[in-house]
PDB file of C-alpha atoms in Angstrom:
ATOM      1  CA  MET A1478      19.979 -16.642   1.716  1.00 36.00           C
ATOM      2  CA  VAL A1479      18.852 -13.570  -0.213  1.00 40.00           C
ATOM      3  CA  GLU A1480      20.451 -13.075  -3.584  1.00 42.00           C
ATOM      4  CA  ILE A1481      22.058  -9.670  -4.081  1.00 42.00           C
ATOM      5  CA  ASP A1482      22.434  -7.937  -7.430  1.00 45.00           C
ATOM      6  CA  GLY A1483      25.445  -5.832  -8.425  1.00 48.00           C
ATOM      7  CA  ASN A1484      24.156  -2.794  -6.460  1.00 56.00           C
ATOM      8  CA  ASN A1485      23.998  -4.687  -3.138  1.00 56.00           C
ATOM      9  CA  GLU A1486      20.218  -4.640  -3.415  1.00 62.00           C
ATOM     10  CA  PRO A1487      18.109  -7.774  -3.000  1.00 62.00           C
ATOM     11  CA  ARG A1488      16.649  -9.041  -6.278  1.00 74.00           C
ATOM     12  CA  PRO A1489      12.867  -8.516  -6.301  1.00 73.00           C
ATOM     13  CA  GLY A1490      12.237 -12.222  -6.851  1.00 80.00           C
ATOM     14  CA  SER A1491      14.189 -13.095  -3.710  1.00 88.00           C
ATOM     15  CA  LEU A1492      11.930 -11.012  -1.436  1.00 93.00           C
ATOM     16  CA  ARG A1493       9.480 -12.828   0.827  1.00 96.00           C
ATOM     17  CA  PRO A1494       5.895 -11.548   1.252  1.00 96.00           C
ATOM     18  CA  VAL A1495       4.573 -11.555   4.820  1.00 96.00           C
ATOM     19  CA  ARG A1496       0.878 -11.194   5.675  1.00 96.00           C
ATOM     20  CA  LEU A1497       0.105  -8.334   8.083  1.00 93.00           C
ATOM     21  CA  ALA A1498      -3.701  -8.365   8.049  1.00 92.00           C
ATOM     22  CA  GLU A1499      -6.145 -10.620   9.861  1.00 92.00           C
ATOM     23  CA  TRP A1500      -7.883 -13.109   7.591  1.00 95.00           C
ATOM     24  CA  ASN A1501     -10.040 -16.198   7.495  1.00 94.00           C
ATOM     25  CA  GLU A1502     -10.951 -18.842   4.965  1.00 94.00           C
ATOM     26  CA  ARG A1503     -14.401 -20.126   4.150  1.00 89.00           C
ATOM     27  CA  ASP A1504     -15.092 -22.683   1.443  1.00 88.00           C
ATOM     28  CA  GLY A1505     -11.657 -22.122  -0.080  1.00 86.00           C
ATOM     29  CA  VAL A1506     -12.084 -18.341  -0.322  1.00 90.00           C
ATOM     30  CA  ILE A1507      -9.890 -15.968   1.667  1.00 95.00           C
ATOM     31  CA  VAL A1508     -11.487 -12.907   3.301  1.00 95.00           C
ATOM     32  CA  VAL A1509      -8.953 -10.318   4.475  1.00 94.00           C
ATOM     33  CA  GLU A1510      -9.657  -7.649   7.100  1.00 88.00           C
ATOM     34  CA  CYS A1511      -8.406  -4.235   5.983  1.00 82.00           C
ATOM     35  CA  PRO A1512      -6.217  -2.834   8.750  1.00 78.00           C
ATOM     36  CA  LYS A1513      -7.130   0.521  10.262  1.00 71.00           C
ATOM     37  CA  PRO A1514      -4.771   3.347   9.330  1.00 70.00           C
ATOM     38  CA  GLN A1515      -2.134   4.166  11.915  1.00 70.00           C
ATOM     39  CA  GLY A1516       0.057   7.168  12.457  1.00 66.00           C
ATOM     40  CA  PRO A1517      -0.329  10.852  13.187  1.00 68.00           C
ATOM     41  CA  TRP A1518      -3.849  12.083  12.529  1.00 65.00           C
ATOM     42  CA  TYR A1519      -2.727  14.884  10.222  1.00 63.00           C
ATOM     43  CA  ARG A1520      -1.045  12.393   7.878  1.00 62.00           C
ATOM     44  CA  GLU A1521      -3.748   9.772   8.035  1.00 68.00           C
ATOM     45  CA  ILE A1522      -6.983  11.748   7.605  1.00 72.00           C
ATOM     46  CA  ALA A1523      -7.369  10.700   3.969  1.00 63.00           C
ATOM     47  CA  ALA A1524      -6.458   7.111   4.836  1.00 66.00           C
ATOM     48  CA  TRP A1525      -9.073   7.057   7.634  1.00 62.00           C
ATOM     49  CA  LEU A1526     -11.752   8.498   5.351  1.00 68.00           C
ATOM     50  CA  ALA A1527     -10.953   5.900   2.695  1.00 67.00           C
ATOM     51  CA  TRP A1528     -11.064   3.131   5.295  1.00 59.00           C
ATOM     52  CA  LEU A1529     -14.377   4.342   6.762  1.00 68.00           C
ATOM     53  CA  THR A1530     -16.087   4.717   3.387  1.00 71.00           C
ATOM     54  CA  GLY A1531     -14.522   1.707   1.679  1.00 64.00           C
ATOM     55  CA  PRO A1532     -14.657  -2.006   2.304  1.00 66.00           C
ATOM     56  CA  GLN A1533     -13.311  -3.198   5.632  1.00 79.00           C
ATOM     57  CA  ARG A1534     -13.087  -6.753   4.281  1.00 83.00           C
ATOM     58  CA  ILE A1535     -11.845  -7.933   0.914  1.00 88.00           C
ATOM     59  CA  ARG A1536     -12.940 -11.235  -0.555  1.00 92.00           C
ATOM     60  CA  LEU A1537     -10.156 -12.603  -2.758  1.00 93.00           C
ATOM     61  CA  ASP A1538     -10.662 -14.476  -6.020  1.00 90.00           C
ATOM     62  CA  ASP A1539      -9.090 -17.897  -6.628  1.00 88.00           C
ATOM     63  CA  LEU A1540      -5.746 -16.471  -7.771  1.00 87.00           C
ATOM     64  CA  GLY A1541      -5.598 -13.990  -4.870  1.00 91.00           C
ATOM     65  CA  SER A1542      -6.546 -16.680  -2.359  1.00 93.00           C
ATOM     66  CA  ASP A1543      -3.866 -19.018  -3.687  1.00 91.00           C
ATOM     67  CA  CYS A1544      -1.234 -16.282  -3.451  1.00 93.00           C
ATOM     68  CA  TRP A1545      -2.379 -15.131   0.008  1.00 95.00           C
ATOM     69  CA  ARG A1546      -1.957 -18.621   1.458  1.00 95.00           C
ATOM     70  CA  ARG A1547       1.664 -18.598   0.225  1.00 94.00           C
ATOM     71  CA  PHE A1548       2.551 -15.160   1.708  1.00 95.00           C
ATOM     72  CA  ASP A1549       4.041 -16.810   4.784  1.00 95.00           C
ATOM     73  CA  GLY A1550       7.409 -15.054   4.961  1.00 95.00           C
ATOM     74  CA  VAL A1551       9.204 -18.241   3.906  1.00 96.00           C
ATOM     75  CA  ALA A1552       8.511 -18.556   0.172  1.00 95.00           C
ATOM     76  CA  THR A1553      10.118 -16.024  -2.178  1.00 94.00           C
ATOM     77  CA  LEU A1554       8.229 -14.124  -4.858  1.00 92.00           C
ATOM     78  CA  GLU A1555       9.912 -16.283  -7.516  1.00 91.00           C
ATOM     79  CA  GLN A1556       8.780 -19.468  -5.786  1.00 93.00           C
ATOM     80  CA  ILE A1557       5.234 -18.212  -5.273  1.00 92.00           C
ATOM     81  CA  THR A1558       4.889 -17.035  -8.873  1.00 88.00           C
ATOM     82  CA  ALA A1559       6.286 -20.318 -10.227  1.00 89.00           C
ATOM     83  CA  GLU A1560       4.001 -22.448  -8.034  1.00 90.00           C
ATOM     84  CA  VAL A1561       0.863 -20.424  -8.743  1.00 86.00           C
ATOM     85  CA  THR A1562       1.381 -20.128 -12.506  1.00 82.00           C
ATOM     86  CA  ALA A1563       2.232 -23.853 -12.776  1.00 84.00           C
ATOM     87  CA  THR A1564      -1.283 -24.697 -11.624  1.00 79.00           C
ATOM     88  CA  LEU A1565      -2.962 -22.303 -14.062  1.00 71.00           C
ATOM     89  CA  PRO A1566      -3.596 -22.289 -17.820  1.00 66.00           C
ATOM     90  CA  ASP A1567      -1.097 -21.213 -20.470  1.00 65.00           C
ATOM     91  CA  ASP A1568      -1.274 -17.432 -19.934  1.00 66.00           C
ATOM     92  CA  GLN A1569       1.631 -17.323 -17.464  1.00 67.00           C
ATOM     93  CA  LYS A1570       2.800 -13.816 -18.379  1.00 71.00           C
ATOM     94  CA  GLY A1571      -0.714 -12.490 -17.749  1.00 77.00           C
ATOM     95  CA  PHE A1572      -0.842 -14.160 -14.347  1.00 78.00           C
ATOM     96  CA  GLU A1573       2.616 -12.884 -13.404  1.00 80.00           C
ATOM     97  CA  HIS A1574       1.386  -9.349 -14.135  1.00 84.00           C
ATOM     98  CA  ARG A1575      -1.804  -9.907 -12.100  1.00 87.00           C
ATOM     99  CA  ILE A1576       0.199 -11.233  -9.152  1.00 87.00           C
ATOM    100  CA  SER A1577       2.475  -8.187  -9.319  1.00 87.00           C
ATOM    101  CA  LEU A1578      -0.468  -5.756  -9.332  1.00 91.00           C
ATOM    102  CA  PHE A1579      -2.190  -7.685  -6.540  1.00 91.00           C
ATOM    103  CA  LEU A1580       0.925  -7.543  -4.393  1.00 92.00           C
ATOM    104  CA  ARG A1581       1.351  -3.802  -5.037  1.00 92.00           C
ATOM    105  CA  VAL A1582      -2.216  -3.116  -3.835  1.00 90.00           C
ATOM    106  CA  LEU A1583      -1.685  -5.217  -0.699  1.00 92.00           C
ATOM    107  CA  ILE A1584       1.558  -3.400   0.113  1.00 91.00           C
ATOM    108  CA  ASP A1585      -0.073   0.017  -0.433  1.00 85.00           C
ATOM    109  CA  ARG A1586      -2.876  -0.958   1.958  1.00 82.00           C
ATOM    110  CA  ARG A1587      -0.370  -2.251   4.533  1.00 85.00           C
ATOM    111  CA  MET A1588      -1.762  -5.761   4.312  1.00 91.00           C
ATOM    112  CA  VAL A1589       1.550  -7.325   3.232  1.00 95.00           C
ATOM    113  CA  ARG A1590       5.205  -6.376   3.555  1.00 94.00           C
ATOM    114  CA  LEU A1591       8.244  -7.687   1.711  1.00 94.00           C
ATOM    115  CA  ASP A1592      11.155  -9.032   3.737  1.00 93.00           C
ATOM    116  CA  SER A1593      14.605  -9.760   2.385  1.00 87.00           C
TER     117      SER A1593
END
């Protein structure tokens, strides 16, 4: 059940990240395939150019790999953040911020979506 705040909006922590991109794991490191842009050509020209000139695969660090494995559409953001930061050193606020930025980049690149 998704928790709703006073505005009938789901709380951000209750959202569930879902992976949209192809990926594989080698030696504990996740490598994610950047999806090709989709949509009308006139809206996606810049996205196509960025995709063609940028990396088509992204190799995640330990924190990113740990988060990516948990983006299964079942665990909530609160659960993922709590589990990941519990296994890391004392700088939990710093890791929460890194996870938030990481998730924002993945959403912008259409590699992850948030479900309620």
